[in-house]
mmCIF file of C-alpha atoms and ligand atoms in Angstrom:
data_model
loop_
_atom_site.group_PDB
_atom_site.id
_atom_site.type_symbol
_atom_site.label_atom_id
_atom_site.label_comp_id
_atom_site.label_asym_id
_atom_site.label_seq_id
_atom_site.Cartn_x
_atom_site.Cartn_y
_atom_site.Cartn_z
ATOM 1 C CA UNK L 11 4.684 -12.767 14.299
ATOM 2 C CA UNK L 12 4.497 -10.938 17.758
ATOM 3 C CA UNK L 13 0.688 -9.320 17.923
ATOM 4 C CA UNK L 14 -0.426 -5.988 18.418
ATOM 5 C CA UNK L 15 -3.205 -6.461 21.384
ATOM 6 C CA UNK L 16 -4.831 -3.612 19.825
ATOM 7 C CA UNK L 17 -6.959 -5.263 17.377
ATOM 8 C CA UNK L 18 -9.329 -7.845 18.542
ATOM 9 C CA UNK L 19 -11.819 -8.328 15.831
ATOM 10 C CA UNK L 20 -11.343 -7.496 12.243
ATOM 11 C CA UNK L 21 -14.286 -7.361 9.557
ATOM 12 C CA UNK L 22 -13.399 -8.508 6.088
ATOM 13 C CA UNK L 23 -15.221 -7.696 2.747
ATOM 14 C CA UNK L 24 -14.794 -7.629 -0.978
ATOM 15 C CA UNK L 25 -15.995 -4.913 -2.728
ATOM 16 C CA UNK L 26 -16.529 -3.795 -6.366
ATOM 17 C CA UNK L 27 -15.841 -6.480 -9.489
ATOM 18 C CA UNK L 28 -15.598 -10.060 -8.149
ATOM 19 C CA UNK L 29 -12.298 -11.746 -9.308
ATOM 20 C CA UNK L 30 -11.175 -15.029 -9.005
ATOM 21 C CA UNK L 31 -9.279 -15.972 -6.233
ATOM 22 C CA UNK L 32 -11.125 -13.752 -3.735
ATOM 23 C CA UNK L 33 -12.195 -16.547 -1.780
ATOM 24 C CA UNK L 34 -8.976 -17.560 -1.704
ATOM 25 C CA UNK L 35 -8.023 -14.478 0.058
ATOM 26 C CA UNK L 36 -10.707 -14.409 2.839
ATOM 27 C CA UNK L 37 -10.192 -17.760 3.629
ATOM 28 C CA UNK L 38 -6.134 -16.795 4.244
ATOM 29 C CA UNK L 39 -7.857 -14.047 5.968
ATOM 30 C CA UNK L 40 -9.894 -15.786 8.374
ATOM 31 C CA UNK L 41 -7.598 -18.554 9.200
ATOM 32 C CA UNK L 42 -4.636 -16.163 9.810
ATOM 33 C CA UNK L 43 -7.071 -13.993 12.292
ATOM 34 C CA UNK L 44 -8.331 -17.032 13.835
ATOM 35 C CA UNK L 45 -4.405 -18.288 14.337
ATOM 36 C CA UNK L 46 -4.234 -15.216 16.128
ATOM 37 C CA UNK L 47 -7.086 -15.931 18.157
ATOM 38 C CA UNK L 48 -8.580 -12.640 16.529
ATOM 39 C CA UNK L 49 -13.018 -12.231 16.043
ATOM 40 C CA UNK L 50 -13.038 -12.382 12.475
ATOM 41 C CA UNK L 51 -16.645 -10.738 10.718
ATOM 42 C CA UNK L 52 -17.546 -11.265 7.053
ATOM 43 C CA UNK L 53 -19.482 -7.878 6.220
ATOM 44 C CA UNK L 54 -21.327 -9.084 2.510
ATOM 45 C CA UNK L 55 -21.892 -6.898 -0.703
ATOM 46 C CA UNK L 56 -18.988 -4.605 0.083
ATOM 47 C CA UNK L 57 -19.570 -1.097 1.560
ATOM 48 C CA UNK L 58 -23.532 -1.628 0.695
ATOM 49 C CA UNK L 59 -23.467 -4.370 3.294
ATOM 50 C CA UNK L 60 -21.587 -2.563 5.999
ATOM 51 C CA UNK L 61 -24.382 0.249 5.687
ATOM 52 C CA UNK L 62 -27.144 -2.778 5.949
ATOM 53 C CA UNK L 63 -25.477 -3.848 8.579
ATOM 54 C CA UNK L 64 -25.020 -7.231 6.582
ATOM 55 C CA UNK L 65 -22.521 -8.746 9.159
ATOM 56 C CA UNK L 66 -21.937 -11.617 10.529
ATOM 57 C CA UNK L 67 -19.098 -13.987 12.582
ATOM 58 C CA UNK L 68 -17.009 -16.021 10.647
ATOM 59 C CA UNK L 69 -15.310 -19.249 11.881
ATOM 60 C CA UNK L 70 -12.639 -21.436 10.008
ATOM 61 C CA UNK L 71 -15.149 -23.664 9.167
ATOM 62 C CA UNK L 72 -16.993 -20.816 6.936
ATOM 63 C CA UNK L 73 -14.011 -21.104 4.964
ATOM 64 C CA UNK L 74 -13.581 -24.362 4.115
ATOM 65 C CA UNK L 75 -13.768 -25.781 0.625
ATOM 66 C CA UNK L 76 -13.847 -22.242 -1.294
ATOM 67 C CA UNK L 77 -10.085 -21.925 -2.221
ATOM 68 C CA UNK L 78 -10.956 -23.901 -5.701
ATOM 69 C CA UNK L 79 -14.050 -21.402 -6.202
ATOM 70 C CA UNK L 80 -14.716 -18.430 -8.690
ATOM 71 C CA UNK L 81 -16.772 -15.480 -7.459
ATOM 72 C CA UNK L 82 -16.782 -14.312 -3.586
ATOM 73 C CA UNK L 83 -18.505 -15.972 -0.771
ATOM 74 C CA UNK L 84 -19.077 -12.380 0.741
ATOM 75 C CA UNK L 85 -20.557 -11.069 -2.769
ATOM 76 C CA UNK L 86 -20.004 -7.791 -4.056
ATOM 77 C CA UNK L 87 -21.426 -4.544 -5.135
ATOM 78 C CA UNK L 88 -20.763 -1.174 -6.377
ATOM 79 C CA UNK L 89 -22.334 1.324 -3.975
ATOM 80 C CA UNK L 90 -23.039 4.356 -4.793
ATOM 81 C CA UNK L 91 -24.476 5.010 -1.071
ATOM 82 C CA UNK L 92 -21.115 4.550 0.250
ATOM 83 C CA UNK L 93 -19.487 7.501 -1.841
ATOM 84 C CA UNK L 94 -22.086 10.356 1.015
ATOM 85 C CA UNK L 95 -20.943 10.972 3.956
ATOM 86 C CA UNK L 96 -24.371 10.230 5.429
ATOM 87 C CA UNK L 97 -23.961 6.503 3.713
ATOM 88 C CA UNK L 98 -20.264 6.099 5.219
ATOM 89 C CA UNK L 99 -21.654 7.352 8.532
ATOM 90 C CA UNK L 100 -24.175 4.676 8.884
ATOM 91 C CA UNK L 101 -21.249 2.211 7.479
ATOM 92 C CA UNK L 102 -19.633 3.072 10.648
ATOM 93 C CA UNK L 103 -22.403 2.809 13.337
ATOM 94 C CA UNK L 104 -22.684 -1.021 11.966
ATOM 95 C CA UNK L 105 -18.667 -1.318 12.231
ATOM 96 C CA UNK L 106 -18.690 0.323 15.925
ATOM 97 C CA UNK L 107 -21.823 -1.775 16.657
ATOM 98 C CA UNK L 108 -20.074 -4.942 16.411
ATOM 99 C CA UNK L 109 -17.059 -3.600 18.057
ATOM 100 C CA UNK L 110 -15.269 -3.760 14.613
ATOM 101 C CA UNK L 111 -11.122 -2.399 14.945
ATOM 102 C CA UNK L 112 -9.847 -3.191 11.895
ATOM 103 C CA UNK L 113 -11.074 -4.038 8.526
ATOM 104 C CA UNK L 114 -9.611 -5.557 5.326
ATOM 105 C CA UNK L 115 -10.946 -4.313 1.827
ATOM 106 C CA UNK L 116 -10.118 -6.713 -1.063
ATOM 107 C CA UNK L 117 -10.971 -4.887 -3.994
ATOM 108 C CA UNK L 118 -9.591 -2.906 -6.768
ATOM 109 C CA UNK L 119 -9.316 1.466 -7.283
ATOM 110 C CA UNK L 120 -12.650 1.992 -6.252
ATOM 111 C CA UNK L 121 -12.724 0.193 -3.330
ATOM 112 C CA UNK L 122 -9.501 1.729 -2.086
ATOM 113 C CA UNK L 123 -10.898 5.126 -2.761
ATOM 114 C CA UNK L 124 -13.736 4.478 -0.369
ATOM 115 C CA UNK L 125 -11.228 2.638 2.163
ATOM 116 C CA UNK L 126 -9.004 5.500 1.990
ATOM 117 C CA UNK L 127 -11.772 8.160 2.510
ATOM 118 C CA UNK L 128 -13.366 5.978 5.315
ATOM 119 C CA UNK L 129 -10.173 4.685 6.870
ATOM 120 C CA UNK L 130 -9.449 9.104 7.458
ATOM 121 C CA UNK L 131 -12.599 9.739 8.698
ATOM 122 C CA UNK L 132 -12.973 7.446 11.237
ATOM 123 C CA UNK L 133 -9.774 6.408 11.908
ATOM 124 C CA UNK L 134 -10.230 2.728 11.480
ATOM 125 C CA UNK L 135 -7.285 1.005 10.392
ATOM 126 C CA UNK L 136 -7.863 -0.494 7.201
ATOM 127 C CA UNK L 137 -5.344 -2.729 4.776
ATOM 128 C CA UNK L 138 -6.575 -3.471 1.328
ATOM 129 C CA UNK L 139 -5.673 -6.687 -0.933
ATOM 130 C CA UNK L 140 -5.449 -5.708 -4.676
ATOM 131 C CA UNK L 141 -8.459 -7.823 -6.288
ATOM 132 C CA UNK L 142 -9.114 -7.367 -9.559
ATOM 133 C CA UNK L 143 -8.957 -8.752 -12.834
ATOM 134 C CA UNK L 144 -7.683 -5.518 -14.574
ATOM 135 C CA UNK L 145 -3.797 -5.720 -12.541
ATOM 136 C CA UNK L 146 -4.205 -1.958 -12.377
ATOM 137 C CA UNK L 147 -2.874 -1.780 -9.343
ATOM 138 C CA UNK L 148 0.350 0.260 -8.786
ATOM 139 C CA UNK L 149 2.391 -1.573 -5.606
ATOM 140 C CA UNK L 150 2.194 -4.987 -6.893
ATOM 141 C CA UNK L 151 3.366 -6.961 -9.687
ATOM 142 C CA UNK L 152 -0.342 -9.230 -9.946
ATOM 143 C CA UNK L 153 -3.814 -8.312 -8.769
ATOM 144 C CA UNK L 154 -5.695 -11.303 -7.088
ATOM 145 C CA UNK L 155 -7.675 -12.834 -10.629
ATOM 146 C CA UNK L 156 -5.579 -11.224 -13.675
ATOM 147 C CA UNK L 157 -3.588 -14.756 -13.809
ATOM 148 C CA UNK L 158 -7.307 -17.040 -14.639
ATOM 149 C CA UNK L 159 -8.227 -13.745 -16.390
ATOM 150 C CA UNK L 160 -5.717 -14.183 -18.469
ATOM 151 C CA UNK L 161 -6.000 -17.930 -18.920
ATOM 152 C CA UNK L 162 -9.503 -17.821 -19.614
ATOM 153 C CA UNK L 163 -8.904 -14.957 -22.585
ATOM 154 C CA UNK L 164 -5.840 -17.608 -23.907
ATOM 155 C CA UNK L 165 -8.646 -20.413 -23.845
ATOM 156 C CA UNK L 166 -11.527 -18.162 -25.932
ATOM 157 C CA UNK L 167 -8.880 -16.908 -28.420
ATOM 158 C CA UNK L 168 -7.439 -20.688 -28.963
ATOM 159 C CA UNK L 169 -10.619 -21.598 -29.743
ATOM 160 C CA UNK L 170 -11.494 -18.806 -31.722
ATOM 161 C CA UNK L 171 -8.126 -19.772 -33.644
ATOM 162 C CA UNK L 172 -9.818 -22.810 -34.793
ATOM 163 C CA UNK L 173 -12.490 -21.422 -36.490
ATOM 164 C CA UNK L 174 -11.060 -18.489 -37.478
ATOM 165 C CA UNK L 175 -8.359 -20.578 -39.217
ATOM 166 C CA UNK L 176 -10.840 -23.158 -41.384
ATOM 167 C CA UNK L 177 -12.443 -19.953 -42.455
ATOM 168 C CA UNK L 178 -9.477 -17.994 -43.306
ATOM 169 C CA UNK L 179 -10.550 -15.619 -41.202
ATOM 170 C CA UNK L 180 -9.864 -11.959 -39.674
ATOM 171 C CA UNK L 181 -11.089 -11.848 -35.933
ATOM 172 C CA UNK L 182 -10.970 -9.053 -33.903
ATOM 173 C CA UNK L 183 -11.215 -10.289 -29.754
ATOM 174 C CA UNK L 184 -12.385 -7.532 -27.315
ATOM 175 C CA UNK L 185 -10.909 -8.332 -23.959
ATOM 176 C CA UNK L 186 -11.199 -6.882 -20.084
ATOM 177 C CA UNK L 187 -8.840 -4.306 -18.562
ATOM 178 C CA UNK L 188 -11.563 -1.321 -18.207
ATOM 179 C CA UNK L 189 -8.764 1.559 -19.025
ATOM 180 C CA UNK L 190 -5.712 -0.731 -18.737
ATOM 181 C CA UNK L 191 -3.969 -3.249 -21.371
ATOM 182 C CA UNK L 192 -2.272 -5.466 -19.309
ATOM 183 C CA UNK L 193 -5.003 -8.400 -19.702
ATOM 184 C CA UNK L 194 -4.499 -7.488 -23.982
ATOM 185 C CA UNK L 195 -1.304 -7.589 -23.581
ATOM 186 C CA UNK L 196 -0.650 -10.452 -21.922
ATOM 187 C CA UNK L 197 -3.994 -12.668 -23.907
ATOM 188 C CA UNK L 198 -2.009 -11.347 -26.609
ATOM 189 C CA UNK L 199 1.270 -12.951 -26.329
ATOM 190 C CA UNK L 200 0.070 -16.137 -24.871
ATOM 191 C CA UNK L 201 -2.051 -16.786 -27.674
ATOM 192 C CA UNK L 202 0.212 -16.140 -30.449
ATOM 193 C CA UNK L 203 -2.195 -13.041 -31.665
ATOM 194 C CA UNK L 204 -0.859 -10.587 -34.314
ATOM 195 C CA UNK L 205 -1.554 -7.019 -33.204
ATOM 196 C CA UNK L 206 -2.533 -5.850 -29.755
ATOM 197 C CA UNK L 207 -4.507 -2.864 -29.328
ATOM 198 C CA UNK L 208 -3.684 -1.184 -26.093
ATOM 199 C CA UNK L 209 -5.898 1.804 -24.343
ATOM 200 C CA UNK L 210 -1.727 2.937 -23.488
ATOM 201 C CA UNK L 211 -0.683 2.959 -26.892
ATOM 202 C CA UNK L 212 -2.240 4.933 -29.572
ATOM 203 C CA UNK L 213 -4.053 3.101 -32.211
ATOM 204 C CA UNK L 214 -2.906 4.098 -36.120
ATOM 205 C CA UNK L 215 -5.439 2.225 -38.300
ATOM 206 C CA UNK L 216 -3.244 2.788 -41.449
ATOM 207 C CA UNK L 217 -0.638 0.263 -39.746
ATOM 208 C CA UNK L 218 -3.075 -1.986 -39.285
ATOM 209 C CA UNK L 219 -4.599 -1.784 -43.220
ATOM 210 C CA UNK L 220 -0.714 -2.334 -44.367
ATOM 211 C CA UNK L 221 -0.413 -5.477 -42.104
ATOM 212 C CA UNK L 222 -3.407 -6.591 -43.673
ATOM 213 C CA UNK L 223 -2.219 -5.384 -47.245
ATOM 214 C CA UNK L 224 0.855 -7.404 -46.647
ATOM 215 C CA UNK L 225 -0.951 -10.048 -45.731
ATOM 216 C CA UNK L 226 -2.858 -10.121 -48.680
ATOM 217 C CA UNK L 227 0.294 -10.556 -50.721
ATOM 218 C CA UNK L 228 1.144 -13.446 -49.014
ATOM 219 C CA UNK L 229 -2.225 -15.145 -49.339
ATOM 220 C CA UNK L 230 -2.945 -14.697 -45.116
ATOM 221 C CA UNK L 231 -6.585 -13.812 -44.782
ATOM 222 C CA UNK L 232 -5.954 -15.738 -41.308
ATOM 223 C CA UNK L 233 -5.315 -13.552 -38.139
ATOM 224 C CA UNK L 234 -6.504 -12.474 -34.959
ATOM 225 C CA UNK L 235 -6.254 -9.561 -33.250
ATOM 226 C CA UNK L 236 -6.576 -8.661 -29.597
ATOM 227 C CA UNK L 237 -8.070 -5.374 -28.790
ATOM 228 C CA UNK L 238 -8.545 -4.123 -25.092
ATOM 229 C CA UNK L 239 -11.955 -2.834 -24.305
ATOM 230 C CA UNK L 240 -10.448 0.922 -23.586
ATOM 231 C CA UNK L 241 -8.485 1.325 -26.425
ATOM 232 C CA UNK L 242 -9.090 4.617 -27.796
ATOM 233 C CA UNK L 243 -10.088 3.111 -31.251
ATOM 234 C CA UNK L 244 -13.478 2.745 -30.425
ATOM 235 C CA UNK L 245 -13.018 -1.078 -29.910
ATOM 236 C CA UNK L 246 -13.078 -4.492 -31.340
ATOM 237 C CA UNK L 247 -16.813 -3.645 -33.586
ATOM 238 C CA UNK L 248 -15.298 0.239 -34.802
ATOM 239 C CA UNK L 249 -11.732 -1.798 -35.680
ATOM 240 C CA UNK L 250 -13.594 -4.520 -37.564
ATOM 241 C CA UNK L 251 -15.689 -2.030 -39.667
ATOM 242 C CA UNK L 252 -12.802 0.014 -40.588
ATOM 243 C CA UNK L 253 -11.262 -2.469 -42.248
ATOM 244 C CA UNK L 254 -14.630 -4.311 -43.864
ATOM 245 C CA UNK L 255 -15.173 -0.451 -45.358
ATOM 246 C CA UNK L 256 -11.025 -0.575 -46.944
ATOM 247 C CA UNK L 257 -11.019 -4.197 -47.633
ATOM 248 C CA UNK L 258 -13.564 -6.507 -49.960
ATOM 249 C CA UNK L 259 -11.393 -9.155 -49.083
ATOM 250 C CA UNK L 260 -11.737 -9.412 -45.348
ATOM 251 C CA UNK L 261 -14.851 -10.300 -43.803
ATOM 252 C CA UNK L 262 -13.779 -9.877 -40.008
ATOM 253 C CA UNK L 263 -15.815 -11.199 -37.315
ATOM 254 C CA UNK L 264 -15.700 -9.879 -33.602
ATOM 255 C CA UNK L 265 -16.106 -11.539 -29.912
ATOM 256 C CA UNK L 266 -16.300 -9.714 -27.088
ATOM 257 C CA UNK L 267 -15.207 -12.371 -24.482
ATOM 258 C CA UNK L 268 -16.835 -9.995 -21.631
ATOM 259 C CA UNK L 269 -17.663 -11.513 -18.229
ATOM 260 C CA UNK L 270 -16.780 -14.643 -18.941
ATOM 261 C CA UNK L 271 -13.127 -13.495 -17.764
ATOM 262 C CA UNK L 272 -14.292 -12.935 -14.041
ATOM 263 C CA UNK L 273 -15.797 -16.359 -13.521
ATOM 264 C CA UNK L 274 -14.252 -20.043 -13.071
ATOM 265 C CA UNK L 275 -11.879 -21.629 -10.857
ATOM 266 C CA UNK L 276 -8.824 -19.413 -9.979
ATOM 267 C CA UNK L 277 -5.214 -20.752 -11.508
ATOM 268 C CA UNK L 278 -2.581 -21.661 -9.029
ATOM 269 C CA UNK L 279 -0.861 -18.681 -9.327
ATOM 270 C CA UNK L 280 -3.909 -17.022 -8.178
ATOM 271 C CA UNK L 281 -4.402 -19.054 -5.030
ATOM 272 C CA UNK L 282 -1.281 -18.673 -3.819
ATOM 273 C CA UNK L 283 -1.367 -14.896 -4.574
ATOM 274 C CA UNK L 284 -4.543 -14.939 -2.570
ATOM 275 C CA UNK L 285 -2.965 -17.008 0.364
ATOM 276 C CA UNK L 286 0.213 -15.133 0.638
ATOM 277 C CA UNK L 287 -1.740 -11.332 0.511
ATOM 278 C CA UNK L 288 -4.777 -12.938 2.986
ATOM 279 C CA UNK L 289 -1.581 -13.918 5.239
ATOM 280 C CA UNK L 290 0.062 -10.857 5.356
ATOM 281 C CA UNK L 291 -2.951 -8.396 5.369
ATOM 282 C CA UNK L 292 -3.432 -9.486 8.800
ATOM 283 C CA UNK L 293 -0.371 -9.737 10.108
ATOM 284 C CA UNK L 294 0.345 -6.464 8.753
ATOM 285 C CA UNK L 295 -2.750 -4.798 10.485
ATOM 286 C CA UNK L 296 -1.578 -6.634 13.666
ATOM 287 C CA UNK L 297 2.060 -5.143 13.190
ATOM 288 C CA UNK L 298 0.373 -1.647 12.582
ATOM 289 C CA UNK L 299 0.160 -1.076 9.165
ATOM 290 C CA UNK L 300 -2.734 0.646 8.059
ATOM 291 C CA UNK L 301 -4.337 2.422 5.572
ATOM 292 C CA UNK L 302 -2.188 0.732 2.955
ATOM 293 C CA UNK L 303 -2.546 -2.441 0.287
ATOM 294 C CA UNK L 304 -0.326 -5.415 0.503
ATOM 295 C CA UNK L 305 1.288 -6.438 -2.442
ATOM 296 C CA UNK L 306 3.874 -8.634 -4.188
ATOM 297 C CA UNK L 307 6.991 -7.187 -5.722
ATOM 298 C CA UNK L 308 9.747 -9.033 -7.063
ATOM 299 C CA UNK L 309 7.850 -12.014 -5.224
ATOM 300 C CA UNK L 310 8.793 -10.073 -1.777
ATOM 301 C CA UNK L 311 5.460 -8.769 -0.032
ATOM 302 C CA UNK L 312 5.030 -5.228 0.105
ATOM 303 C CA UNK L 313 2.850 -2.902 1.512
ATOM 304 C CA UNK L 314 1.977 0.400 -0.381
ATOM 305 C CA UNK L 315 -0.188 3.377 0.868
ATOM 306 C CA UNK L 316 -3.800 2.993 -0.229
ATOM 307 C CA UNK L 317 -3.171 6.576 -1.767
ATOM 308 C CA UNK L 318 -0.464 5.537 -3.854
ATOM 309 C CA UNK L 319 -1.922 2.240 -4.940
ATOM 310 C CA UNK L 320 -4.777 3.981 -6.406
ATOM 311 C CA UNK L 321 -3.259 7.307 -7.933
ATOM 312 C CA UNK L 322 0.157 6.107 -9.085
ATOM 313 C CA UNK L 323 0.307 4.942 -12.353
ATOM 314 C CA UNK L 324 1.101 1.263 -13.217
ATOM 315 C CA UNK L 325 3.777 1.787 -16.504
ATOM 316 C CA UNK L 326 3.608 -1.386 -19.215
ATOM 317 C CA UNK L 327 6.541 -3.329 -19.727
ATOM 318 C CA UNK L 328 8.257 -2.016 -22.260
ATOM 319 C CA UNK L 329 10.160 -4.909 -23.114
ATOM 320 C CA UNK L 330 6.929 -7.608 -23.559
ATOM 321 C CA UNK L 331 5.995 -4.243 -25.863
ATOM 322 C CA UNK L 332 8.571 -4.587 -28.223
ATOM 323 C CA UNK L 333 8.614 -8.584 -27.901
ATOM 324 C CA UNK L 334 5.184 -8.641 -28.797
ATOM 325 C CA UNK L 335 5.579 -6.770 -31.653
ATOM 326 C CA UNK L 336 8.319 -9.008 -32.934
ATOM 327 C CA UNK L 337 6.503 -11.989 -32.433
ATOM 328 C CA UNK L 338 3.310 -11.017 -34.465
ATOM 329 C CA UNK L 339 5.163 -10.699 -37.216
HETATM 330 O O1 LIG M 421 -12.723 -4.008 -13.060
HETATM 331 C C1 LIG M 421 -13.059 -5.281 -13.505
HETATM 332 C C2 LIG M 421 -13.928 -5.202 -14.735
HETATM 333 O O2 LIG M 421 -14.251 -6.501 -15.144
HETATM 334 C C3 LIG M 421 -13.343 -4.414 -15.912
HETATM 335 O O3 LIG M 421 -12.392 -5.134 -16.635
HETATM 336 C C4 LIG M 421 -14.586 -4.056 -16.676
HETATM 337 O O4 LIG M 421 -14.385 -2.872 -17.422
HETATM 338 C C5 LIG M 421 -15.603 -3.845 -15.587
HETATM 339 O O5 LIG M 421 -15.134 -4.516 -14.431
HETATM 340 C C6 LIG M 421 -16.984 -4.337 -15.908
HETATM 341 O O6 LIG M 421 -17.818 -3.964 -14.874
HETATM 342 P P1 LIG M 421 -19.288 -4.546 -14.650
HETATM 343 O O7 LIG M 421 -19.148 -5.943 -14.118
HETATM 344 O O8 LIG M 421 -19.891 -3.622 -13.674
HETATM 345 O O9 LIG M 421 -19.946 -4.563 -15.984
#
């Protein structure tokens, strides 16, 4: 735990979609810099903030009674501003201004692709923390929010499951992941769905109209099915009119669970994922590390280059795959 003099004040931020369990992570932040007797600055909305010049000190008292709370006490944005040099040049004015020497980015692939760009052209050392529903992260096992993600989708499709089951219903549920399954996959499984449609895998339709003709046979009008918003289908609404144009007998409905899969209180796994990246992220900066994202593999931390985090790609399990499969039957 021996400290690197060379950084003396480190601004934090989260950038890009909120996920739950981001306070979480500044508050491991903030206490772990202020442990270190380290100047700890909470820059709000992201990279948008840092070019307002939206900064300001944080003590451990700003951090107290968040760790149970959805969202992120810094808010977020998207900003397009940040993506010009001009708009990253400014960012770093309000950085140098406030004597700023190291910064920590929790966010998910866009927010590492500005932290990488910015983190080169200044030379800033920057670590990120992998926050993001979507777990599309390569370099750790769990982003910072897929767990509640998750949890939440289980919750919707369980209660979908009762009404879809007095009906004798076909329900098709559109989850999160933007161009990753892992959210599907995993919704999937926990809630006992029958077929999972993956943006990874392709989609044949004719498997899914002799599932449903088998069904049929067997009197099982019944079922839901998971879809992930970037499967290449065309999504939960295209899958459920495909099969009300083959079928008179199935009347399928559709919910797109949306948003409500980045709010709410973050599970346990997800504060303690928050805690233990928070932790690290600045003691890694201290120890030297930059310009990469800490992450958990194998439940040992890990720090991967920002480069890699973002570019590499993050393979399925093959095994839950298969299991799945096995289990919808
Ligand atoms: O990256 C998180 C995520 O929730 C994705 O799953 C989804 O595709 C996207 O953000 C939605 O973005 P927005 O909140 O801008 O609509």
């Amino acid at each position: 735990m021996k400290k690197e003099a060379a950084i003396k004040r480190i601004g934090v931020f989260t950038s890009g979609g909120d996920a739950p369990g981001m306070n979480a992570a500044i508050r491991a932040v903030v206490r772990t810099a202020s442990y270190h007797d380290l100047h700890i600055y909470g820059i709000e909305c992201g990279y948008e903030g840092m070019i307002n010049g939206q900064i300001r000190r944080l003590e451990t008292k700003d951090v107290s009674n968040i760790i149970h709370r959805g969202g992120t006490m810094l808010r977020t944005a998207r900003s397009k501003e940040f993506m010009t040099k001009e708009g990253r040049a400014i960012a770093y004015e309000n950085i140098s201004a406030n004597d700023i020497d190291g910064l920590v980015a929790i966010g998910g692939n866009g927010t590492f692709t500005g932290a990488k760009i910015f983190g080169k052209e200044y030379g800033i050392p920057i670590i990120g923390i992998p926050g993001t529903i979507d777990n599309d992260l390569y370099g750790t096992d769990y982003t910072i929010g897929f767990d509640t993600a998750v949890n939440t989708a289980i919750e919707a499709v369980d209660r979908i499951r009762d009404t879809a089951d007095s009906h004798s219903r076909l329900f098709f549920v559109e989850v999160m992941g933007r161009d990753a399954g892992f959210i599907a996959l995993n919704a999937g499984i926990g809630s006992g769905s029958g077929k999972i449609f993956l943006p990874e895998i392709h989609t044949n339709v004719e498997d899914l109209f002799k599932t449903l003709h088998k069904a049929i046979k067997r009197k099982k009008l019944f079922s839901l099915m998971i879809v992930a918003e970037g499967n290449k289908s065309g999504g939960a609404q295209s899958l459920a009119e495909q099969v009300s144009a083959e079928f008179a007998n199935y009347e399928p409905r559709v919910t797109i669970i949306g948003h409500l899969q980045r709010g709410g209180s973050p599970t346990a796994m997800d504060r303690v994922l928050a805690s233990r990246l928070g932790f690290h992220a600045v003691e890694g900066l201290m120890r030297g590390k930059r310009d990469v994202m800490a992450g958990v593999v194998n439940n040992k931390i890990k720090y991967t280059s920002l480069k890699k985090a973002i570019s590499k790609h993050k393979p399925m399990n093959n095994d839950l795959l298969k299991m799945a499969e096995i289990l919808a039957l």
